[in-house]
PDB file of C-alpha atoms in Angstrom:
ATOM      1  CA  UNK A   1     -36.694  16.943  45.892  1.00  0.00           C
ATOM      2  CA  UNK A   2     -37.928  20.097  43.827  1.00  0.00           C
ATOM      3  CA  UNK A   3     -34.138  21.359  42.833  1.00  0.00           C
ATOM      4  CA  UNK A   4     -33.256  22.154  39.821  1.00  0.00           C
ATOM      5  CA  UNK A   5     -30.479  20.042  38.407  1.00  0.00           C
ATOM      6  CA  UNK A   6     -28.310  23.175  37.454  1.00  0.00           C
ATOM      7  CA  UNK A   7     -28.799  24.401  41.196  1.00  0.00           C
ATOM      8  CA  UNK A   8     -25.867  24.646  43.887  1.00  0.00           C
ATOM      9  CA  UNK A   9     -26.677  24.157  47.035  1.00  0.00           C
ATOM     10  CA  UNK A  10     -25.337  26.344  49.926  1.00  0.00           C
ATOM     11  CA  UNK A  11     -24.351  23.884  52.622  1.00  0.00           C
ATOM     12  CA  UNK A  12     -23.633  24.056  56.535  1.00  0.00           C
ATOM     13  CA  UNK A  13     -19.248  24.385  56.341  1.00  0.00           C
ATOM     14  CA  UNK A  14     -18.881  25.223  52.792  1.00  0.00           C
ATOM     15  CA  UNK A  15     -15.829  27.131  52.528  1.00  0.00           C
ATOM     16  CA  UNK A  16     -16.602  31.286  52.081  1.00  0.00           C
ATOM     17  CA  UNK A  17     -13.734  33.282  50.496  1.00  0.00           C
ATOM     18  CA  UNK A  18     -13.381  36.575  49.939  1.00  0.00           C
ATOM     19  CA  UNK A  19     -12.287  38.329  46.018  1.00  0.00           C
ATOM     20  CA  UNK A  20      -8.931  37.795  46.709  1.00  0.00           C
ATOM     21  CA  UNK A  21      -9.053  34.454  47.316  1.00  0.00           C
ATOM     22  CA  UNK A  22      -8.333  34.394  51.454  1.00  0.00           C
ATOM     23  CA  UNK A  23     -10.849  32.137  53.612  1.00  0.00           C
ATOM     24  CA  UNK A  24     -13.310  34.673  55.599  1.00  0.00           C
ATOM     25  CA  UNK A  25     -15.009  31.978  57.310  1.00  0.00           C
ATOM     26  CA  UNK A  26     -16.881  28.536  56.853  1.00  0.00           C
ATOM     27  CA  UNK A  27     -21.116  28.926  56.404  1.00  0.00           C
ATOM     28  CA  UNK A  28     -23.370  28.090  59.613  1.00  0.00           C
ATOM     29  CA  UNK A  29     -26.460  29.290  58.741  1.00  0.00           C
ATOM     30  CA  UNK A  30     -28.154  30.445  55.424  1.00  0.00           C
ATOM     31  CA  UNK A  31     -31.330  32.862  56.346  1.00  0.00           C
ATOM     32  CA  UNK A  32     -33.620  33.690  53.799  1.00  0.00           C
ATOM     33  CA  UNK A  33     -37.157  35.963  53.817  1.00  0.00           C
ATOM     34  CA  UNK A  34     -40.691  35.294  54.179  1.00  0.00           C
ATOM     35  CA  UNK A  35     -40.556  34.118  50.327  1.00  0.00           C
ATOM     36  CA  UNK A  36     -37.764  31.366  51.534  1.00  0.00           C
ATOM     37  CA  UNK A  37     -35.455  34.000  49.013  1.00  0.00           C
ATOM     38  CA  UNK A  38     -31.942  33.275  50.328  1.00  0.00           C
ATOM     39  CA  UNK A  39     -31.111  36.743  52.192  1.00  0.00           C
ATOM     40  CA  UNK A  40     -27.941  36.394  54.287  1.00  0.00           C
ATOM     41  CA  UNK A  41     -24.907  34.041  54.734  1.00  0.00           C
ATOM     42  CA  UNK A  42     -23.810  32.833  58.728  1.00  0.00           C
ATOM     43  CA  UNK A  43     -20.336  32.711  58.581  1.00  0.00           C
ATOM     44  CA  UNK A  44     -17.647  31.339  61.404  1.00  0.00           C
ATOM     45  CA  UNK A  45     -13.995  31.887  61.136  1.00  0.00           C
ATOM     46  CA  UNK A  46     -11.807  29.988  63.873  1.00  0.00           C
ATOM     47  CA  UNK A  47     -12.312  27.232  65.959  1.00  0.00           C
ATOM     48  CA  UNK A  48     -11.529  27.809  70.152  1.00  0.00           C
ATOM     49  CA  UNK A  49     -12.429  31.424  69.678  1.00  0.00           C
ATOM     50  CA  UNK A  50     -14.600  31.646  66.736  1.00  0.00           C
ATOM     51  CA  UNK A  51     -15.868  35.161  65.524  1.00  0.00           C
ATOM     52  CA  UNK A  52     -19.561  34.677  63.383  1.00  0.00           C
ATOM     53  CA  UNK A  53     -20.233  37.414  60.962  1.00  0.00           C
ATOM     54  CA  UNK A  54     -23.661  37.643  58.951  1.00  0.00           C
ATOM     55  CA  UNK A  55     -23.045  38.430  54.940  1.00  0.00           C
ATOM     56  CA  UNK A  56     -25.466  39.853  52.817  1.00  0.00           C
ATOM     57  CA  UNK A  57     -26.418  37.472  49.882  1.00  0.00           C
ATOM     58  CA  UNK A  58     -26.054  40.240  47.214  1.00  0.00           C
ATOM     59  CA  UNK A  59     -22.111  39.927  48.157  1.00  0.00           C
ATOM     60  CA  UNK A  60     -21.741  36.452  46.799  1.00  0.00           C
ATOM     61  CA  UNK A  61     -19.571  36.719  43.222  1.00  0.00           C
ATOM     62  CA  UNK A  62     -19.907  33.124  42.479  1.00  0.00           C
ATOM     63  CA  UNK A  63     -21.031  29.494  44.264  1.00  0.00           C
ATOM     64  CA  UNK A  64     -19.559  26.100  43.202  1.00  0.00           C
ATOM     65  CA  UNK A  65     -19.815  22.870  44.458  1.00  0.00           C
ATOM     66  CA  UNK A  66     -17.274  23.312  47.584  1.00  0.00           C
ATOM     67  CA  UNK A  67     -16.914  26.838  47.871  1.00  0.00           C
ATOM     68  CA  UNK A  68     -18.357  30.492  47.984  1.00  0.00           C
ATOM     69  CA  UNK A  69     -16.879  33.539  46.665  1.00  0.00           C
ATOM     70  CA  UNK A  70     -17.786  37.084  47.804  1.00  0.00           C
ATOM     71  CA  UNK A  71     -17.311  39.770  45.475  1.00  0.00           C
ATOM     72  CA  UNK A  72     -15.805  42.089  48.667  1.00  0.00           C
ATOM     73  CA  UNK A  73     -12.583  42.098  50.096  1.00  0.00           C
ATOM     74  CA  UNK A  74     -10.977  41.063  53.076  1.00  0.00           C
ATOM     75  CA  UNK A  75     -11.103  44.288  55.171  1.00  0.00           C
ATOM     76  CA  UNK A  76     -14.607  44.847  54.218  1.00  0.00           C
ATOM     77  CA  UNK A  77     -16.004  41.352  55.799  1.00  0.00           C
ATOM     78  CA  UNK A  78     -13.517  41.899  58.427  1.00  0.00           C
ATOM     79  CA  UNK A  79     -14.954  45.404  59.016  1.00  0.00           C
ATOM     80  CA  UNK A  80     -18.240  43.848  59.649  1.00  0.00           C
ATOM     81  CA  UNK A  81     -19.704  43.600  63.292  1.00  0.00           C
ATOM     82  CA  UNK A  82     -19.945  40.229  65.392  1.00  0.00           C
ATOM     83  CA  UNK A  83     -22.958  38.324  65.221  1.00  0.00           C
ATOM     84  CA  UNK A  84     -25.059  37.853  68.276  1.00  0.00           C
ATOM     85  CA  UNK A  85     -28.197  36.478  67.977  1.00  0.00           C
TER      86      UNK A  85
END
C-alpha cells in the first residue's frame, strides 16, 4: 500500500544468482529486524532433496523485477552451512 513506486519487491521463488551468473537457489523467506530492515535472504536450491541456506542481505549486488544477484561467488554461498530452523 505504502511502497514506493521505484521499490522492488523481494518475493517468495524469485530466482537468487550468484556474481557469476549460476542459480544458488530460489528465495523462501526474507527475515528482517525489529525495525522490519530486511536482514537475511531464505534460499532453497533443489527440489526432492532441497538444501536451504540463509544469505546475509549486505551480499545482494543488485534486485530486479525477477531476479536477485549476490555480489559473492558460487563456492562462497556453497560454503555456507544448512539451514535448520
Amino acid at each position: 500500500e505504502n511502497v514506493p513506486a521505484d521499490t522492488i519487491m523481494i518475493e517468495e521463488g524469485m530466482k537468487v544468482t550468484t556474481a557469476e551468473g549460476e542459480h544458488a537457489g530460489d528465495v523462501e523467506e526474507v527475515f528482517t529486524n525489529n525495525d522490519d530492515e530486511l536482514t537475511h535472504l531464505l534460499i532453497s536450491k533443489g527440489f526432492i532433496f532441497s538444501t536451504e541456506r540463509l544469505i546475509p542481505i549486505h551480499w545482494v549486488n543488485l534486485m530486479t523485477d525477477k531476479e536477485v544477484r549476490l555480489a559473492v561467488h558460487t563456492d562462497v554461498v556453497e560454503d555456507l552451512p544448512e539451514y535448520s530452523d
